[in-house]
PDB file of C-alpha atoms in Angstrom:
ATOM      1  CA  MET A   1       8.632  27.149   6.477  1.00 46.00           C
ATOM      2  CA  SER A   2       5.711  27.462   4.057  1.00 47.00           C
ATOM      3  CA  SER A   3       2.233  28.412   5.226  1.00 42.00           C
ATOM      4  CA  SER A   4       0.970  24.973   4.250  1.00 44.00           C
ATOM      5  CA  GLU A   5       3.547  23.385   6.529  1.00 48.00           C
ATOM      6  CA  SER A   6       2.931  25.702   9.441  1.00 43.00           C
ATOM      7  CA  SER A   7      -0.809  25.085   9.226  1.00 42.00           C
ATOM      8  CA  ALA A   8      -0.351  21.335   9.618  1.00 43.00           C
ATOM      9  CA  GLY A   9       0.409  19.440  12.795  1.00 45.00           C
ATOM     10  CA  SER A  10      -1.641  18.735  15.867  1.00 47.00           C
ATOM     11  CA  GLY A  11       1.027  19.050  18.540  1.00 51.00           C
ATOM     12  CA  GLU A  12       1.484  15.290  18.728  1.00 56.00           C
ATOM     13  CA  ALA A  13       5.019  13.921  18.926  1.00 61.00           C
ATOM     14  CA  LEU A  14       6.340  12.950  15.506  1.00 64.00           C
ATOM     15  CA  PRO A  15       7.844   9.521  14.896  1.00 76.00           C
ATOM     16  CA  GLU A  16      11.561   9.464  14.220  1.00 83.00           C
ATOM     17  CA  ALA A  17      12.300  10.510  10.653  1.00 85.00           C
ATOM     18  CA  PRO A  18      14.189   7.975   8.525  1.00 87.00           C
ATOM     19  CA  ALA A  19      17.831   8.759   7.801  1.00 85.00           C
ATOM     20  CA  SER A  20      17.776   7.758   4.119  1.00 84.00           C
ATOM     21  CA  VAL A  21      15.450   7.664   1.140  1.00 83.00           C
ATOM     22  CA  GLU A  22      15.847   3.882   1.041  1.00 81.00           C
ATOM     23  CA  ARG A  23      14.615   3.595   4.622  1.00 85.00           C
ATOM     24  CA  LEU A  24      11.744   5.993   3.903  1.00 88.00           C
ATOM     25  CA  GLN A  25      10.672   3.884   0.920  1.00 84.00           C
ATOM     26  CA  GLN A  26      10.744   0.772   3.115  1.00 83.00           C
ATOM     27  CA  LEU A  27       8.500   2.456   5.684  1.00 88.00           C
ATOM     28  CA  ILE A  28       6.122   3.657   2.976  1.00 87.00           C
ATOM     29  CA  GLY A  29       5.909   0.131   1.576  1.00 84.00           C
ATOM     30  CA  ALA A  30       5.235  -1.350   5.013  1.00 84.00           C
ATOM     31  CA  GLU A  31       2.438   1.128   5.813  1.00 86.00           C
ATOM     32  CA  TYR A  32       0.998   1.532   2.318  1.00 86.00           C
ATOM     33  CA  GLU A  33      -2.086  -0.670   2.712  1.00 85.00           C
ATOM     34  CA  GLY A  34      -3.134   1.222   5.850  1.00 88.00           C
ATOM     35  CA  LEU A  35      -2.804   4.705   4.353  1.00 90.00           C
ATOM     36  CA  PRO A  36      -5.861   6.835   3.457  1.00 90.00           C
ATOM     37  CA  ARG A  37      -6.617   7.044  -0.256  1.00 89.00           C
ATOM     38  CA  GLN A  38      -5.053  10.506  -0.715  1.00 90.00           C
ATOM     39  CA  LEU A  39      -1.854   9.503   1.064  1.00 92.00           C
ATOM     40  CA  LYS A  40      -1.667   6.355  -1.063  1.00 89.00           C
ATOM     41  CA  ARG A  41      -1.555   8.566  -4.155  1.00 87.00           C
ATOM     42  CA  ILE A  42       1.312  10.545  -2.641  1.00 91.00           C
ATOM     43  CA  ALA A  43       3.110   7.345  -1.621  1.00 89.00           C
ATOM     44  CA  SER A  44       2.906   6.057  -5.203  1.00 85.00           C
ATOM     45  CA  TYR A  45       4.291   9.340  -6.504  1.00 86.00           C
ATOM     46  CA  MET A  46       7.184   9.238  -4.014  1.00 85.00           C
ATOM     47  CA  SER A  47       8.029   5.733  -5.165  1.00 80.00           C
ATOM     48  CA  GLN A  48       7.682   6.265  -8.918  1.00 75.00           C
ATOM     49  CA  GLN A  49       9.051   9.824  -9.146  1.00 75.00           C
ATOM     50  CA  SER A  50      11.652   9.824  -6.386  1.00 74.00           C
ATOM     51  CA  GLY A  51      14.111  11.680  -8.606  1.00 70.00           C
ATOM     52  CA  ARG A  52      11.684  14.579  -9.046  1.00 75.00           C
ATOM     53  CA  VAL A  53      10.784  15.102  -5.381  1.00 82.00           C
ATOM     54  CA  MET A  54      14.023  16.984  -4.804  1.00 78.00           C
ATOM     55  CA  VAL A  55      12.960  19.878  -7.062  1.00 74.00           C
ATOM     56  CA  ASP A  56       9.155  19.697  -7.223  1.00 81.00           C
ATOM     57  CA  ARG A  57       7.106  22.204  -5.277  1.00 85.00           C
ATOM     58  CA  VAL A  58       4.333  21.136  -2.938  1.00 89.00           C
ATOM     59  CA  SER A  59       1.822  22.496  -5.436  1.00 88.00           C
ATOM     60  CA  ASP A  60       3.417  20.489  -8.277  1.00 85.00           C
ATOM     61  CA  ILE A  61       3.168  17.215  -6.368  1.00 88.00           C
ATOM     62  CA  ALA A  62      -0.351  18.016  -5.161  1.00 90.00           C
ATOM     63  CA  GLN A  63      -1.453  18.618  -8.753  1.00 87.00           C
ATOM     64  CA  GLN A  64       0.104  15.365  -9.965  1.00 84.00           C
ATOM     65  CA  CYS A  65      -1.506  13.404  -7.113  1.00 88.00           C
ATOM     66  CA  GLU A  66      -4.845  15.283  -7.339  1.00 89.00           C
ATOM     67  CA  VAL A  67      -4.748  16.176  -3.641  1.00 91.00           C
ATOM     68  CA  HIS A  68      -4.638  19.393  -1.588  1.00 92.00           C
ATOM     69  CA  PRO A  69      -1.110  20.643  -0.714  1.00 90.00           C
ATOM     70  CA  SER A  70      -1.868  20.118   2.977  1.00 92.00           C
ATOM     71  CA  ALA A  71      -2.057  16.361   2.249  1.00 92.00           C
ATOM     72  CA  ILE A  72       1.617  16.460   1.209  1.00 92.00           C
ATOM     73  CA  VAL A  73       2.470  17.964   4.574  1.00 92.00           C
ATOM     74  CA  ARG A  74       0.399  15.364   6.444  1.00 92.00           C
ATOM     75  CA  PHE A  75       2.198  12.657   4.501  1.00 92.00           C
ATOM     76  CA  SER A  76       5.595  14.110   5.471  1.00 92.00           C
ATOM     77  CA  GLN A  77       4.628  14.320   9.135  1.00 91.00           C
ATOM     78  CA  ARG A  78       3.278  10.778   9.137  1.00 90.00           C
ATOM     79  CA  PHE A  79       6.797   9.566   8.451  1.00 90.00           C
ATOM     80  CA  GLY A  80       8.529  11.744  11.037  1.00 91.00           C
ATOM     81  CA  PHE A  81       9.337  14.981   9.202  1.00 91.00           C
ATOM     82  CA  LYS A  82       8.325  18.424  10.464  1.00 89.00           C
ATOM     83  CA  GLY A  83       7.064  19.280   6.996  1.00 89.00           C
ATOM     84  CA  PHE A  84       7.603  18.745   3.291  1.00 90.00           C
ATOM     85  CA  SER A  85      10.787  20.852   3.157  1.00 89.00           C
ATOM     86  CA  GLU A  86      12.530  18.538   5.602  1.00 90.00           C
ATOM     87  CA  MET A  87      11.502  15.455   3.658  1.00 89.00           C
ATOM     88  CA  GLN A  88      12.538  17.098   0.391  1.00 88.00           C
ATOM     89  CA  ALA A  89      15.997  17.773   1.835  1.00 87.00           C
ATOM     90  CA  LEU A  90      16.438  14.013   2.312  1.00 86.00           C
ATOM     91  CA  PHE A  91      15.687  13.431  -1.382  1.00 82.00           C
ATOM     92  CA  ARG A  92      18.001  16.259  -2.431  1.00 79.00           C
ATOM     93  CA  GLU A  93      20.885  14.763  -0.496  1.00 78.00           C
ATOM     94  CA  ALA A  94      20.302  11.364  -2.094  1.00 74.00           C
ATOM     95  CA  TYR A  95      19.477  12.335  -5.675  1.00 65.00           C
ATOM     96  CA  THR A  96      21.262  15.600  -6.492  1.00 58.00           C
ATOM     97  CA  ASP A  97      24.028  13.923  -8.486  1.00 48.00           C
ATOM     98  CA  LYS A  98      21.975  11.350 -10.347  1.00 48.00           C
ATOM     99  CA  ALA A  99      18.466  12.703 -10.864  1.00 44.00           C
ATOM    100  CA  THR A 100      18.976  16.362 -11.772  1.00 45.00           C
ATOM    101  CA  PRO A 101      19.544  15.746 -15.544  1.00 49.00           C
ATOM    102  CA  VAL A 102      16.155  14.040 -16.001  1.00 49.00           C
ATOM    103  CA  GLN A 103      14.316  16.844 -14.259  1.00 51.00           C
ATOM    104  CA  ASN A 104      16.298  19.496 -16.115  1.00 52.00           C
ATOM    105  CA  TYR A 105      15.378  18.014 -19.489  1.00 51.00           C
ATOM    106  CA  GLN A 106      11.715  17.737 -18.535  1.00 52.00           C
ATOM    107  CA  GLN A 107      11.653  21.321 -17.273  1.00 54.00           C
ATOM    108  CA  ARG A 108      13.320  22.540 -20.446  1.00 55.00           C
ATOM    109  CA  ILE A 109      10.703  20.800 -22.565  1.00 53.00           C
ATOM    110  CA  ARG A 110       7.915  22.373 -20.488  1.00 56.00           C
ATOM    111  CA  ARG A 111       9.466  25.815 -20.931  1.00 57.00           C
ATOM    112  CA  MET A 112       9.912  25.176 -24.638  1.00 55.00           C
ATOM    113  CA  ILE A 113       6.200  24.402 -25.012  1.00 54.00           C
ATOM    114  CA  ALA A 114       5.125  27.338 -22.820  1.00 57.00           C
ATOM    115  CA  ASN A 115       7.304  29.856 -24.676  1.00 57.00           C
ATOM    116  CA  ARG A 116       4.987  30.872 -27.486  1.00 56.00           C
ATOM    117  CA  SER A 117       7.463  33.477 -28.748  1.00 59.00           C
ATOM    118  CA  HIS A 118       9.866  30.729 -29.781  1.00 61.00           C
ATOM    119  CA  LYS A 119       8.743  28.005 -32.147  1.00 68.00           C
ATOM    120  CA  ALA A 120      10.791  24.913 -31.376  1.00 66.00           C
ATOM    121  CA  SER A 121      12.262  23.126 -34.354  1.00 75.00           C
ATOM    122  CA  SER A 122      11.768  19.424 -34.931  1.00 78.00           C
ATOM    123  CA  SER A 123      15.443  18.766 -34.251  1.00 82.00           C
ATOM    124  CA  GLU A 124      15.277  20.626 -30.905  1.00 74.00           C
ATOM    125  CA  LEU A 125      12.357  18.497 -29.794  1.00 74.00           C
ATOM    126  CA  ALA A 126      14.137  15.363 -30.986  1.00 80.00           C
ATOM    127  CA  ARG A 127      17.269  16.180 -28.985  1.00 78.00           C
ATOM    128  CA  GLU A 128      15.278  16.828 -25.830  1.00 74.00           C
ATOM    129  CA  CYS A 129      13.445  13.501 -26.203  1.00 78.00           C
ATOM    130  CA  ILE A 130      16.738  11.698 -26.756  1.00 80.00           C
ATOM    131  CA  ASN A 131      18.313  13.383 -23.731  1.00 79.00           C
ATOM    132  CA  VAL A 132      15.391  12.368 -21.496  1.00 76.00           C
ATOM    133  CA  SER A 133      15.791   8.750 -22.620  1.00 78.00           C
ATOM    134  CA  ARG A 134      19.540   8.886 -22.063  1.00 81.00           C
ATOM    135  CA  SER A 135      19.096  10.242 -18.557  1.00 78.00           C
ATOM    136  CA  GLY A 136      16.633   7.452 -17.828  1.00 79.00           C
ATOM    137  CA  LEU A 137      19.268   4.928 -18.876  1.00 85.00           C
ATOM    138  CA  ASP A 138      21.790   6.565 -16.549  1.00 83.00           C
ATOM    139  CA  ARG A 139      19.336   6.277 -13.684  1.00 82.00           C
ATOM    140  CA  LEU A 140      18.622   2.628 -14.489  1.00 86.00           C
ATOM    141  CA  ALA A 141      22.342   1.848 -14.364  1.00 87.00           C
ATOM    142  CA  GLN A 142      22.740   3.643 -11.033  1.00 83.00           C
ATOM    143  CA  GLU A 143      19.680   2.166  -9.340  1.00 85.00           C
ATOM    144  CA  LEU A 144      19.723  -1.404 -10.698  1.00 89.00           C
ATOM    145  CA  ASP A 145      19.184  -3.836  -7.840  1.00 90.00           C
ATOM    146  CA  GLU A 146      21.899  -6.431  -8.411  1.00 92.00           C
ATOM    147  CA  THR A 147      20.306  -8.968  -6.080  1.00 93.00           C
ATOM    148  CA  GLU A 148      16.904  -8.818  -7.784  1.00 94.00           C
ATOM    149  CA  PHE A 149      18.525  -8.856 -11.228  1.00 95.00           C
ATOM    150  CA  GLY A 150      20.401 -12.000 -10.262  1.00 95.00           C
ATOM    151  CA  LYS A 151      17.170 -13.616  -9.058  1.00 95.00           C
ATOM    152  CA  ALA A 152      15.491 -12.682 -12.349  1.00 96.00           C
ATOM    153  CA  VAL A 153      18.289 -14.304 -14.352  1.00 96.00           C
ATOM    154  CA  ASP A 154      18.016 -17.441 -12.195  1.00 95.00           C
ATOM    155  CA  LEU A 155      14.283 -17.676 -12.836  1.00 96.00           C
ATOM    156  CA  LEU A 156      14.687 -17.283 -16.601  1.00 96.00           C
ATOM    157  CA  ALA A 157      17.619 -19.692 -16.822  1.00 94.00           C
ATOM    158  CA  GLU A 158      15.922 -22.427 -14.780  1.00 93.00           C
ATOM    159  CA  ALA A 159      12.425 -22.316 -16.318  1.00 93.00           C
ATOM    160  CA  ASP A 160      11.540 -24.510 -19.296  1.00 89.00           C
ATOM    161  CA  ASN A 161       8.204 -22.795 -19.984  1.00 94.00           C
ATOM    162  CA  ILE A 162       8.149 -18.981 -19.937  1.00 96.00           C
ATOM    163  CA  TYR A 163       5.005 -16.890 -20.450  1.00 96.00           C
ATOM    164  CA  VAL A 164       5.400 -13.139 -21.077  1.00 96.00           C
ATOM    165  CA  ILE A 165       2.554 -10.638 -20.639  1.00 95.00           C
ATOM    166  CA  GLY A 166       2.488  -6.885 -21.274  1.00 92.00           C
ATOM    167  CA  VAL A 167      -0.429  -4.787 -22.508  1.00 91.00           C
ATOM    168  CA  ARG A 168      -0.723  -1.447 -24.276  1.00 89.00           C
ATOM    169  CA  ARG A 169       2.634   0.385 -24.225  1.00 86.00           C
ATOM    170  CA  SER A 170       4.243  -2.605 -22.484  1.00 91.00           C
ATOM    171  CA  PHE A 171       3.219  -4.965 -25.286  1.00 93.00           C
ATOM    172  CA  SER A 172       6.157  -4.017 -27.515  1.00 93.00           C
ATOM    173  CA  VAL A 173       8.551  -4.737 -24.626  1.00 94.00           C
ATOM    174  CA  ALA A 174       6.918  -8.123 -24.004  1.00 95.00           C
ATOM    175  CA  HIS A 175       7.164  -8.956 -27.697  1.00 95.00           C
ATOM    176  CA  TYR A 176      10.855  -8.008 -27.766  1.00 95.00           C
ATOM    177  CA  LEU A 177      11.625 -10.140 -24.705  1.00 96.00           C
ATOM    178  CA  VAL A 178       9.819 -13.096 -26.278  1.00 96.00           C
ATOM    179  CA  TYR A 179      11.778 -12.606 -29.510  1.00 95.00           C
ATOM    180  CA  SER A 180      15.063 -12.572 -27.577  1.00 94.00           C
ATOM    181  CA  LEU A 181      14.285 -15.602 -25.398  1.00 94.00           C
ATOM    182  CA  ARG A 182      13.272 -17.652 -28.426  1.00 93.00           C
ATOM    183  CA  HIS A 183      16.963 -17.779 -29.294  1.00 92.00           C
ATOM    184  CA  THR A 184      17.214 -20.293 -26.446  1.00 91.00           C
ATOM    185  CA  ASN A 185      15.840 -23.851 -26.431  1.00 89.00           C
ATOM    186  CA  LYS A 186      13.133 -22.903 -23.947  1.00 93.00           C
ATOM    187  CA  ARG A 187       9.423 -22.847 -24.726  1.00 94.00           C
ATOM    188  CA  ILE A 188       8.479 -19.176 -24.854  1.00 95.00           C
ATOM    189  CA  HIS A 189       4.871 -17.970 -25.014  1.00 95.00           C
ATOM    190  CA  LEU A 190       3.632 -14.448 -25.726  1.00 95.00           C
ATOM    191  CA  VAL A 191       0.362 -13.898 -23.861  1.00 93.00           C
ATOM    192  CA  SER A 192      -1.173 -11.512 -26.386  1.00 91.00           C
ATOM    193  CA  GLY A 193      -4.809 -11.879 -25.375  1.00 87.00           C
ATOM    194  CA  LEU A 194      -5.796 -12.021 -29.035  1.00 87.00           C
ATOM    195  CA  GLY A 195      -9.563 -12.029 -29.187  1.00 83.00           C
ATOM    196  CA  GLY A 196      -9.736 -11.466 -25.450  1.00 84.00           C
ATOM    197  CA  GLY A 197      -8.292 -14.905 -24.738  1.00 87.00           C
ATOM    198  CA  TYR A 198      -5.986 -14.125 -21.801  1.00 89.00           C
ATOM    199  CA  ARG A 199      -7.504 -16.804 -19.591  1.00 89.00           C
ATOM    200  CA  GLU A 200      -7.335 -19.385 -22.365  1.00 91.00           C
ATOM    201  CA  GLN A 201      -3.684 -18.592 -23.122  1.00 91.00           C
ATOM    202  CA  MET A 202      -2.813 -18.891 -19.428  1.00 92.00           C
ATOM    203  CA  ARG A 203      -4.685 -22.184 -19.015  1.00 91.00           C
ATOM    204  CA  SER A 204      -1.599 -24.296 -19.717  1.00 90.00           C
ATOM    205  CA  VAL A 205       0.571 -22.603 -17.044  1.00 93.00           C
ATOM    206  CA  ARG A 206       1.833 -25.166 -14.559  1.00 93.00           C
ATOM    207  CA  GLU A 207       3.778 -25.306 -11.316  1.00 92.00           C
ATOM    208  CA  GLY A 208       7.420 -24.514 -12.005  1.00 89.00           C
ATOM    209  CA  ASP A 209       6.660 -22.423 -15.109  1.00 94.00           C
ATOM    210  CA  LEU A 210       7.663 -18.752 -15.136  1.00 96.00           C
ATOM    211  CA  VAL A 211       5.340 -15.828 -15.895  1.00 96.00           C
ATOM    212  CA  VAL A 212       7.046 -12.533 -16.753  1.00 96.00           C
ATOM    213  CA  ALA A 213       4.700  -9.578 -16.204  1.00 95.00           C
ATOM    214  CA  ILE A 214       5.589  -6.108 -17.512  1.00 94.00           C
ATOM    215  CA  SER A 215       3.309  -3.393 -16.161  1.00 90.00           C
ATOM    216  CA  PHE A 216       3.533   0.354 -15.561  1.00 87.00           C
ATOM    217  CA  SER A 217       1.163   2.932 -14.139  1.00 80.00           C
ATOM    218  CA  PRO A 218      -1.850   2.847 -14.499  1.00 78.00           C
ATOM    219  CA  TYR A 219      -1.209  -0.952 -14.488  1.00 83.00           C
ATOM    220  CA  GLY A 220      -3.267  -2.969 -16.945  1.00 85.00           C
ATOM    221  CA  LYS A 221      -5.958  -5.117 -15.368  1.00 89.00           C
ATOM    222  CA  GLU A 222      -5.255  -7.853 -17.927  1.00 91.00           C
ATOM    223  CA  THR A 223      -1.706  -8.237 -16.631  1.00 91.00           C
ATOM    224  CA  ARG A 224      -2.899  -8.420 -13.026  1.00 90.00           C
ATOM    225  CA  HIS A 225      -5.455 -11.038 -14.062  1.00 91.00           C
ATOM    226  CA  CYS A 226      -2.750 -13.196 -15.676  1.00 92.00           C
ATOM    227  CA  VAL A 227      -0.509 -12.965 -12.610  1.00 92.00           C
ATOM    228  CA  ARG A 228      -3.410 -14.077 -10.393  1.00 92.00           C
ATOM    229  CA  ILE A 229      -3.847 -17.135 -12.610  1.00 92.00           C
ATOM    230  CA  ALA A 230      -0.116 -17.797 -12.415  1.00 91.00           C
ATOM    231  CA  ARG A 231      -0.242 -17.698  -8.624  1.00 91.00           C
ATOM    232  CA  GLN A 232      -3.240 -20.026  -8.568  1.00 91.00           C
ATOM    233  CA  HIS A 233      -1.306 -22.492 -10.722  1.00 92.00           C
ATOM    234  CA  LYS A 234       1.776 -22.129  -8.460  1.00 92.00           C
ATOM    235  CA  ALA A 235       3.911 -20.718 -11.258  1.00 94.00           C
ATOM    236  CA  LYS A 236       6.857 -18.457 -10.509  1.00 95.00           C
ATOM    237  CA  THR A 237       6.693 -14.741 -11.345  1.00 94.00           C
ATOM    238  CA  LEU A 238       9.126 -12.104 -12.568  1.00 95.00           C
ATOM    239  CA  VAL A 239       7.678  -8.586 -12.485  1.00 95.00           C
ATOM    240  CA  ILE A 240       9.067  -5.543 -14.298  1.00 95.00           C
ATOM    241  CA  THR A 241       7.344  -2.387 -13.088  1.00 90.00           C
ATOM    242  CA  ASP A 242       7.941   1.170 -11.870  1.00 86.00           C
ATOM    243  CA  SER A 243       7.331   1.028  -8.128  1.00 82.00           C
ATOM    244  CA  GLN A 244       7.613  -1.219  -5.104  1.00 81.00           C
ATOM    245  CA  LEU A 245       4.028  -0.136  -4.394  1.00 80.00           C
ATOM    246  CA  ALA A 246       2.750  -1.313  -7.786  1.00 81.00           C
ATOM    247  CA  PRO A 247      -0.105  -3.864  -7.607  1.00 81.00           C
ATOM    248  CA  LEU A 248       2.074  -6.718  -8.855  1.00 86.00           C
ATOM    249  CA  ALA A 249       5.159  -5.948  -6.756  1.00 83.00           C
ATOM    250  CA  ARG A 250       4.121  -7.998  -3.730  1.00 82.00           C
ATOM    251  CA  GLN A 251       3.446 -11.045  -5.926  1.00 83.00           C
ATOM    252  CA  ALA A 252       6.862 -11.064  -7.557  1.00 89.00           C
ATOM    253  CA  GLY A 253       9.381 -13.835  -7.164  1.00 89.00           C
ATOM    254  CA  ALA A 254      11.849 -11.300  -8.553  1.00 94.00           C
ATOM    255  CA  LEU A 255      11.108  -7.580  -8.922  1.00 94.00           C
ATOM    256  CA  LEU A 256      12.884  -5.258 -11.356  1.00 94.00           C
ATOM    257  CA  LEU A 257      12.123  -1.533 -11.142  1.00 91.00           C
ATOM    258  CA  VAL A 258      12.593   0.896 -13.996  1.00 89.00           C
ATOM    259  CA  ASN A 259      11.454   4.516 -14.284  1.00 80.00           C
ATOM    260  CA  GLU A 260      11.347   6.114 -17.707  1.00 77.00           C
ATOM    261  CA  GLY A 261      11.699   9.758 -18.620  1.00 64.00           C
ATOM    262  CA  SER A 262       8.722  11.380 -20.329  1.00 60.00           C
ATOM    263  CA  THR A 263       8.159  14.151 -22.853  1.00 55.00           C
ATOM    264  CA  PHE A 264       4.773  15.619 -23.763  1.00 53.00           C
ATOM    265  CA  ALA A 265       3.248  13.096 -21.304  1.00 55.00           C
ATOM    266  CA  PHE A 266       4.653  10.335 -23.520  1.00 63.00           C
ATOM    267  CA  ARG A 267       6.877   7.960 -21.589  1.00 73.00           C
ATOM    268  CA  SER A 268       9.946   6.476 -23.204  1.00 79.00           C
ATOM    269  CA  LEU A 269      10.571   2.728 -23.469  1.00 87.00           C
ATOM    270  CA  SER A 270      14.338   2.982 -23.875  1.00 88.00           C
ATOM    271  CA  SER A 271      15.262   1.977 -20.316  1.00 90.00           C
ATOM    272  CA  THR A 272      12.778  -0.901 -20.189  1.00 92.00           C
ATOM    273  CA  LEU A 273      13.984  -2.327 -23.501  1.00 94.00           C
ATOM    274  CA  SER A 274      17.581  -1.951 -22.363  1.00 93.00           C
ATOM    275  CA  LEU A 275      16.787  -3.823 -19.143  1.00 95.00           C
ATOM    276  CA  CYS A 276      15.177  -6.669 -21.110  1.00 95.00           C
ATOM    277  CA  GLN A 277      18.161  -6.843 -23.444  1.00 94.00           C
ATOM    278  CA  ALA A 278      20.485  -7.020 -20.436  1.00 94.00           C
ATOM    279  CA  LEU A 279      18.349  -9.834 -19.015  1.00 95.00           C
ATOM    280  CA  PHE A 280      18.630 -11.862 -22.203  1.00 95.00           C
ATOM    281  CA  ILE A 281      22.387 -11.328 -22.483  1.00 93.00           C
ATOM    282  CA  ALA A 282      22.845 -12.452 -18.868  1.00 94.00           C
ATOM    283  CA  VAL A 283      20.656 -15.523 -19.481  1.00 94.00           C
ATOM    284  CA  ALA A 284      22.486 -16.344 -22.726  1.00 92.00           C
ATOM    285  CA  TYR A 285      25.797 -16.133 -20.863  1.00 91.00           C
ATOM    286  CA  ARG A 286      24.458 -18.367 -18.094  1.00 92.00           C
ATOM    287  CA  LEU A 287      23.273 -20.947 -20.645  1.00 89.00           C
ATOM    288  CA  GLU A 288      26.576 -20.667 -22.511  1.00 83.00           C
ATOM    289  CA  LEU A 289      24.851 -19.869 -25.781  1.00 79.00           C
ATOM    290  CA  LYS A 290      27.253 -19.300 -28.648  1.00 67.00           C
ATOM    291  CA  VAL A 291      27.017 -16.118 -30.646  1.00 62.00           C
ATOM    292  CA  GLU A 292      26.523 -18.102 -33.833  1.00 58.00           C
ATOM    293  CA  GLU A 293      23.500 -19.823 -32.234  1.00 59.00           C
ATOM    294  CA  ILE A 294      21.854 -16.471 -31.543  1.00 61.00           C
ATOM    295  CA  GLY A 295      22.252 -15.033 -35.022  1.00 57.00           C
ATOM    296  CA  ALA A 296      22.822 -18.134 -37.119  1.00 50.00           C
ATOM    297  CA  PRO A 297      22.201 -18.242 -40.877  1.00 45.00           C
ATOM    298  CA  GLY A 298      18.674 -19.341 -41.583  1.00 46.00           C
ATOM    299  CA  SER A 299      17.325 -17.516 -38.524  1.00 49.00           C
ATOM    300  CA  PHE A 300      16.034 -14.713 -40.785  1.00 48.00           C
ATOM    301  CA  GLU A 301      18.035 -12.274 -38.630  1.00 53.00           C
ATOM    302  CA  ASP A 302      18.503  -9.142 -40.746  1.00 54.00           C
ATOM    303  CA  GLY A 303      18.258 -11.145 -43.945  1.00 53.00           C
ATOM    304  CA  GLU A 304      16.217 -13.343 -46.225  1.00 54.00           C
ATOM    305  CA  PRO A 305      15.292 -16.957 -45.326  1.00 52.00           C
ATOM    306  CA  ASP A 306      17.352 -19.700 -46.888  1.00 51.00           C
ATOM    307  CA  ASP A 307      16.081 -20.891 -50.253  1.00 48.00           C
ATOM    308  CA  ASP A 308      15.846 -24.493 -49.126  1.00 48.00           C
ATOM    309  CA  LEU A 309      13.415 -23.740 -46.292  1.00 40.00           C
ATOM    310  CA  ASP A 310       9.786 -24.595 -47.044  1.00 43.00           C
TER     311      ASP A 310
END
């Protein structure tokens, strides 16, 4: 047992430790609002980076969460573990087969940067970035919540008016989802906030409409603002984010979680775009759209517009 673990503990009886990572995440979600600020940071890390907990050191997690290592131990004990090592063993048992590749690629990139005696070629860096994205896709496939995905498809298929919001790095994903959904006969709106007009663009949201919010840490305040308006107008919500503890998660009619790999502190979008593409395909199938309707001549898809269009 590490010195940081042996130094923690007050002799009080520990609660019973959960038997699975899933159960631990449920307990964290239930107690999140009542946790001290430092433990909230750790809780968010455990939710967003669950695949990394199995190999990260206490000092690594403490640095990422900007807390003292002893806080990691207190967090572990709060949920029934004797120390961090015991909690880490639970993650290792659950994630060894499916999360090791992501961590391995990230560690290799860190070593590549730190090794000043070896100048990495552009192709080496490219392959590592591609491998991180590929591993993220594997994780998305393994961890996709089929029930929530089904609810998301129901919401999209049943709504006539759909508003999509995503800011900063999420904006390109929102734009892609809007582009895809416009192949249906539904009224699709991109909430771009052009000129700062988020409130104005959300003014027409009505009860029964659907607002799709795409938001990742550190969670854009504009997206949260739009979801609050949606709730006030009694619209339905579909949230795509990275954690059950994310600010928008509790307000979601359907919640889809996706965690991307990252290189050089730059997070990929491959898994999120793939998830949105899967959503559209499932919706198109539900609506019985024909392939020729999706990419019909005159749609400007990969070609020039017809000459007779004004």
